[in-house]
Amino acid sequence: MKQDIFQAISDPTRRAILTLIAIQALTPNAMAEKFDMTRQAVSKHIKVLHDCELIKPEHSGREIYYHFNAKKMQEFDHWLAQFRQNWETQFSQLDQLLTTIKEQATK
Amino acid sequence: MNNDLLFDFNVDKAAKMVYITREFNAGQSLVWDAFTKAELLDQWGAPAPMRAKTKYMNFEVGGRRFYAMISPDGQERWAVQEFTSITPKTNFKMYNAFADKDENRELPGSEWDYIFSEQNGRTKVSITIFNESFERLEKLLEGFKIGFTMTLKNLEELLTTLSQK
């Protein structure tokens, strides 16, 4: 099942992980250390973030480094911009309707 | 056209909230009617080229509006709004959910809260939308995209036909 990006970023720990790896790619062990969490807890968060493509793994020798996927965040922002655009269209339609009604009332 | 009218659109991704504020150049009673009467809602409540069609609307607490967004090719996407609180002219709240053409709802939906206030003959409407899920919001846009894709497809076909001549 495709993970929900809203769910992914609504968790404060996951947001902190994203903020951290936006600066520098990290291994799960490094994340566990920085957040004082078990490897298991970190793995769960990584899975959620990875499922909705907000982070990307990169193998380096025996280690896996996770990178922040800025492109995915941009997609999400682009999507929201479209949502806003729809509202703008509807509201200007309403502006026109209100103008029409007001004109009819004064006739 | 109305560049001096306030329009704010903010998203709190973490809280899953969308905040929209818009000013209209009309009195509160009229703007309230435009948001709460089916015959007016249907004239603006879908972004062109989509259009809105209300099957029925009982604007009272516990009442419902059952309506469709219709794309240019005639595809209907039904939804149900259930009114949970109404303070005439100033505030109403509703629960919005997608549905099939027989009014069977797909839960979860989203919670909407509208606040109306008038100043100097202008009415400000503040809308707060709480969405449990991004996927659900995505679905909302899908319908609009279908409308645009259709238009583009028709254009492509027309261009193909023209270039073959």
Short mmCIF file of C-alpha atoms in Angstrom, two decimals:
data_model
loop_
_atom_site.label_atom_id
_atom_site.label_comp_id
_atom_site.label_asym_id
_atom_site.label_seq_id
_atom_site.Cartn_x
_atom_site.Cartn_y
_atom_site.Cartn_z
CA MET A 1 0.00 0.00 0.00
CA LYS A 2 1.27 3.45 -0.88
CA GLN A 3 2.09 5.38 2.27
CA ASP A 4 0.29 8.60 2.98
CA ILE A 5 2.65 11.57 2.92
CA PHE A 6 0.46 13.47 5.41
CA GLN A 7 0.74 10.61 7.90
CA ALA A 8 4.48 10.48 7.33
CA ILE A 9 5.08 14.11 8.18
CA SER A 10 2.49 14.40 10.92
CA ASP A 11 4.81 12.57 13.33
CA PRO A 12 7.26 14.91 15.14
CA THR A 13 10.06 12.33 15.28
CA ARG A 14 9.81 11.70 11.54
CA ARG A 15 9.88 15.42 10.89
CA ALA A 16 13.03 15.69 13.02
CA ILE A 17 14.62 12.82 11.06
CA LEU A 18 13.82 14.58 7.78
CA THR A 19 15.25 17.86 9.02
CA LEU A 20 18.41 16.12 10.09
CA ILE A 21 19.03 14.17 6.90
CA ALA A 22 18.19 17.20 4.76
CA ILE A 23 21.51 18.52 6.08
CA GLN A 24 23.45 15.26 5.89
CA ALA A 25 22.71 11.67 4.86
CA LEU A 26 22.70 9.29 7.84
CA THR A 27 22.80 5.58 8.60
CA PRO A 28 20.02 4.06 10.74
CA ASN A 29 22.58 3.57 13.53
CA ALA A 30 23.50 7.24 13.50
CA MET A 31 19.81 8.18 13.64
CA ALA A 32 19.22 5.88 16.60
CA GLU A 33 22.12 7.51 18.42
CA LYS A 34 21.06 11.07 17.68
CA PHE A 35 17.46 10.46 18.76
CA ASP A 36 18.27 8.12 21.60
CA MET A 37 15.96 5.46 20.15
CA THR A 38 16.22 1.74 19.59
CA ARG A 39 17.24 0.52 16.14
CA GLN A 40 13.78 -1.06 15.90
CA ALA A 41 11.97 2.23 16.48
CA VAL A 42 14.19 3.95 13.92
CA SER A 43 13.54 1.18 11.39
CA LYS A 44 9.79 1.71 11.70
CA HIS A 45 10.12 5.44 11.00
CA ILE A 46 12.51 4.77 8.11
CA LYS A 47 10.02 2.35 6.59
CA VAL A 48 7.21 4.94 6.65
CA LEU A 49 9.44 7.65 5.18
CA HIS A 50 10.86 5.30 2.56
CA ASP A 51 7.40 3.99 1.55
CA CYS A 52 6.22 7.47 0.63
CA GLU A 53 9.57 8.19 -1.06
CA LEU A 54 10.54 11.07 1.21
CA ILE A 55 13.91 9.42 1.80
CA LYS A 56 16.20 7.43 -0.50
CA PRO A 57 18.67 4.73 0.59
CA GLU A 58 22.18 4.65 -0.81
CA HIS A 59 24.52 1.76 -0.20
CA SER A 60 28.07 2.60 0.73
CA GLY A 61 30.09 -0.54 1.46
CA ARG A 62 28.21 -2.39 4.17
CA GLU A 63 26.33 0.68 5.35
CA ILE A 64 23.07 2.19 4.11
CA TYR A 65 22.89 5.97 4.10
CA TYR A 66 19.49 7.65 3.87
CA HIS A 67 19.15 10.85 1.86
CA PHE A 68 16.31 13.36 1.91
CA ASN A 69 14.31 13.26 -1.33
CA ALA A 70 13.65 16.95 -1.95
CA LYS A 71 11.91 16.14 -5.24
CA LYS A 72 9.10 14.31 -3.44
CA MET A 73 8.55 17.26 -1.13
CA GLN A 74 8.42 19.54 -4.17
CA GLU A 75 5.80 17.29 -5.78
CA PHE A 76 3.72 17.60 -2.63
CA ASP A 77 4.09 21.38 -2.66
CA HIS A 78 3.23 21.48 -6.35
CA TRP A 79 0.13 19.45 -5.63
CA LEU A 80 -0.90 21.92 -2.93
CA ALA A 81 -0.36 24.80 -5.35
CA GLN A 82 -2.85 23.14 -7.70
CA PHE A 83 -5.31 22.79 -4.84
CA ARG A 84 -4.93 26.50 -4.18
CA GLN A 85 -5.42 27.25 -7.87
CA ASN A 86 -8.73 25.38 -7.84
CA TRP A 87 -9.94 27.54 -4.98
CA GLU A 88 -8.85 30.70 -6.76
CA THR A 89 -10.85 29.66 -9.83
CA GLN A 90 -13.93 28.95 -7.73
CA PHE A 91 -13.67 32.21 -5.78
CA SER A 92 -13.39 34.34 -8.92
CA GLN A 93 -16.49 32.54 -10.22
CA LEU A 94 -18.22 33.54 -6.98
CA ASP A 95 -17.01 37.16 -7.39
CA GLN A 96 -18.75 37.23 -10.76
CA LEU A 97 -21.92 35.68 -9.38
CA LEU A 98 -22.07 38.21 -6.51
CA THR A 99 -21.60 41.07 -8.98
CA THR A 100 -24.43 39.73 -11.14
CA ILE A 101 -26.80 39.34 -8.16
CA LYS A 102 -26.02 42.84 -6.89
CA GLU A 103 -26.62 44.33 -10.34
CA GLN A 104 -29.97 42.55 -10.63
CA ALA A 105 -31.01 43.84 -7.20
CA THR A 106 -30.45 47.47 -8.18
CA LYS A 107 -32.44 47.20 -11.41
CA MET B 1 -9.88 41.14 -11.63
CA ASN B 2 -10.19 41.41 -7.83
CA ASN B 3 -6.60 41.93 -6.91
CA ASP B 4 -7.43 44.03 -3.88
CA LEU B 5 -9.49 41.29 -2.25
CA LEU B 6 -7.65 39.34 0.40
CA PHE B 7 -6.87 35.70 -0.38
CA ASP B 8 -4.85 33.56 2.04
CA PHE B 9 -4.11 29.89 1.60
CA ASN B 10 -2.04 28.07 4.21
CA VAL B 11 -1.36 24.42 4.85
CA ASP B 12 -0.18 22.96 8.12
CA LYS B 13 1.07 19.63 6.85
CA ALA B 14 1.83 18.29 10.30
CA ALA B 15 -1.64 19.05 11.65
CA LYS B 16 -3.25 18.00 8.33
CA MET B 17 -5.04 21.33 8.20
CA VAL B 18 -5.78 23.64 5.30
CA TYR B 19 -6.65 27.28 6.09
CA ILE B 20 -8.32 29.46 3.47
CA THR B 21 -9.38 33.10 3.94
CA ARG B 22 -11.06 35.13 1.22
CA GLU B 23 -12.75 38.53 1.13
CA PHE B 24 -15.78 39.19 -1.08
CA ASN B 25 -17.11 42.50 -2.29
CA ALA B 26 -20.65 41.93 -0.98
CA GLY B 27 -22.66 42.01 2.26
CA GLN B 28 -22.66 39.12 4.73
CA SER B 29 -26.23 37.99 4.01
CA LEU B 30 -25.58 37.58 0.30
CA VAL B 31 -22.24 35.81 0.77
CA TRP B 32 -23.83 33.51 3.37
CA ASP B 33 -26.54 32.64 0.84
CA ALA B 34 -23.93 31.91 -1.84
CA PHE B 35 -22.35 29.31 0.45
CA THR B 36 -25.55 27.79 1.83
CA LYS B 37 -28.15 27.75 -0.97
CA ALA B 38 -27.99 25.01 -3.57
CA GLU B 39 -29.13 27.12 -6.53
CA LEU B 40 -26.29 29.60 -5.86
CA LEU B 41 -23.66 27.00 -4.88
CA ASP B 42 -24.17 25.20 -8.18
CA GLN B 43 -23.26 28.37 -10.06
CA TRP B 44 -19.75 28.65 -8.62
CA GLY B 45 -18.95 25.58 -6.51
CA ALA B 46 -16.74 23.74 -8.99
CA PRO B 47 -13.69 25.09 -10.82
CA ALA B 48 -14.40 25.37 -14.54
CA PRO B 49 -14.44 23.27 -16.72
CA MET B 50 -16.06 21.17 -13.98
CA ARG B 51 -19.53 22.04 -12.80
CA ALA B 52 -21.44 21.31 -9.59
CA LYS B 53 -24.92 19.80 -9.45
CA THR B 54 -26.86 19.46 -6.18
CA LYS B 55 -29.34 16.62 -6.06
CA TYR B 56 -30.84 17.81 -2.78
CA MET B 57 -29.86 20.02 0.12
CA ASN B 58 -31.35 20.35 3.61
CA PHE B 59 -29.43 23.14 5.25
CA GLU B 60 -30.15 22.35 8.91
CA VAL B 61 -28.18 20.64 11.67
CA GLY B 62 -28.12 16.94 10.81
CA GLY B 63 -29.25 17.73 7.25
CA ARG B 64 -27.30 16.90 4.10
CA ARG B 65 -26.30 18.18 0.71
CA PHE B 66 -25.89 15.43 -1.86
CA TYR B 67 -24.10 16.75 -4.92
CA ALA B 68 -21.85 15.88 -7.85
CA MET B 69 -18.90 17.44 -9.60
CA ILE B 70 -19.36 16.85 -13.29
CA SER B 71 -16.46 16.87 -15.74
CA PRO B 72 -16.84 18.08 -19.35
CA ASP B 73 -17.19 14.49 -20.61
CA GLY B 74 -20.10 13.92 -18.20
CA GLN B 75 -18.29 11.90 -15.49
CA GLU B 76 -19.96 12.43 -12.12
CA ARG B 77 -18.14 12.35 -8.80
CA TRP B 78 -20.61 12.36 -5.94
CA ALA B 79 -20.11 13.64 -2.41
CA VAL B 80 -22.19 14.14 0.74
CA GLN B 81 -21.93 17.11 3.07
CA GLU B 82 -23.49 16.67 6.49
CA PHE B 83 -24.15 19.87 8.44
CA THR B 84 -23.07 19.47 12.05
CA SER B 85 -23.52 23.03 13.37
CA ILE B 86 -25.17 26.21 12.07
CA THR B 87 -25.17 29.76 13.49
CA PRO B 88 -27.08 31.75 10.86
CA LYS B 89 -24.99 34.23 8.84
CA THR B 90 -21.82 33.72 10.90
CA ASN B 91 -20.76 30.09 11.07
CA PHE B 92 -21.46 26.58 9.86
CA LYS B 93 -19.60 23.31 10.12
CA MET B 94 -19.92 20.20 8.00
CA TYR B 95 -18.50 16.77 7.40
CA ASN B 96 -17.68 16.10 3.77
CA ALA B 97 -17.29 12.60 2.30
CA PHE B 98 -17.09 11.08 -1.16
CA ALA B 99 -19.98 8.85 -2.12
CA ASP B 100 -21.33 6.77 -4.98
CA LYS B 101 -24.38 7.80 -6.99
CA ASP B 102 -26.63 6.03 -4.45
CA GLU B 103 -25.32 8.15 -1.61
CA ASN B 104 -23.23 5.42 0.03
CA ARG B 105 -20.42 7.31 1.74
CA GLU B 106 -16.72 6.45 1.63
CA LEU B 107 -15.29 7.22 5.04
CA PRO B 108 -13.19 8.88 6.37
CA GLY B 109 -14.07 12.30 5.07
CA SER B 110 -12.97 15.79 6.06
CA GLU B 111 -14.22 18.36 8.57
CA TRP B 112 -15.00 21.88 7.34
CA ASP B 113 -15.57 25.01 9.39
CA TYR B 114 -16.72 28.30 7.79
CA ILE B 115 -16.66 31.68 9.56
CA PHE B 116 -18.28 34.81 8.04
CA SER B 117 -17.68 38.41 9.12
CA GLU B 118 -18.48 41.75 7.51
CA GLN B 119 -16.49 44.98 7.53
CA ASN B 120 -17.08 48.10 5.40
CA GLY B 121 -19.46 46.28 3.09
CA ARG B 122 -17.00 43.45 2.46
CA THR B 123 -17.41 39.95 3.81
CA LYS B 124 -14.50 37.81 4.96
CA VAL B 125 -14.90 34.04 4.84
CA SER B 126 -12.45 31.87 6.77
CA ILE B 127 -12.47 28.17 5.95
CA THR B 128 -10.66 25.50 7.94
CA ILE B 129 -10.38 21.99 6.52
CA PHE B 130 -9.15 19.04 8.53
CA ASN B 131 -8.23 16.02 6.45
CA GLU B 132 -7.35 12.71 7.98
CA SER B 133 -5.51 11.63 4.88
CA PHE B 134 -3.48 13.09 2.07
CA GLU B 135 -4.61 10.34 -0.28
CA ARG B 136 -8.15 11.51 0.18
CA LEU B 137 -7.16 15.06 -0.71
CA GLU B 138 -5.33 13.69 -3.72
CA LYS B 139 -8.52 12.04 -4.85
CA LEU B 140 -10.23 15.38 -4.73
CA LEU B 141 -7.79 16.77 -7.27
CA GLU B 142 -7.95 13.69 -9.46
CA GLY B 143 -11.46 14.65 -10.51
CA PHE B 144 -10.33 18.10 -11.55
CA LYS B 145 -7.43 16.60 -13.48
CA ILE B 146 -9.79 14.32 -15.38
CA GLY B 147 -11.62 17.43 -16.56
CA PHE B 148 -8.44 19.06 -17.84
CA THR B 149 -7.06 15.86 -19.36
CA MET B 150 -10.28 15.42 -21.32
CA THR B 151 -10.00 18.91 -22.72
CA LEU B 152 -6.38 18.29 -23.73
CA LYS B 153 -7.24 14.94 -25.29
CA ASN B 154 -9.95 16.54 -27.40
CA LEU B 155 -7.47 19.17 -28.51
CA GLU B 156 -4.92 16.47 -29.43
CA GLU B 157 -7.50 14.62 -31.47
CA LEU B 158 -8.51 17.80 -33.21
CA LEU B 159 -4.89 18.61 -34.04
CA THR B 160 -4.31 15.08 -35.36
CA THR B 161 -7.39 15.37 -37.57
CA LEU B 162 -6.32 18.78 -38.83
CA SER B 163 -2.74 17.72 -39.57
CA GLN B 164 -3.94 14.72 -41.61
CA LYS B 165 -5.82 16.97 -43.99
#
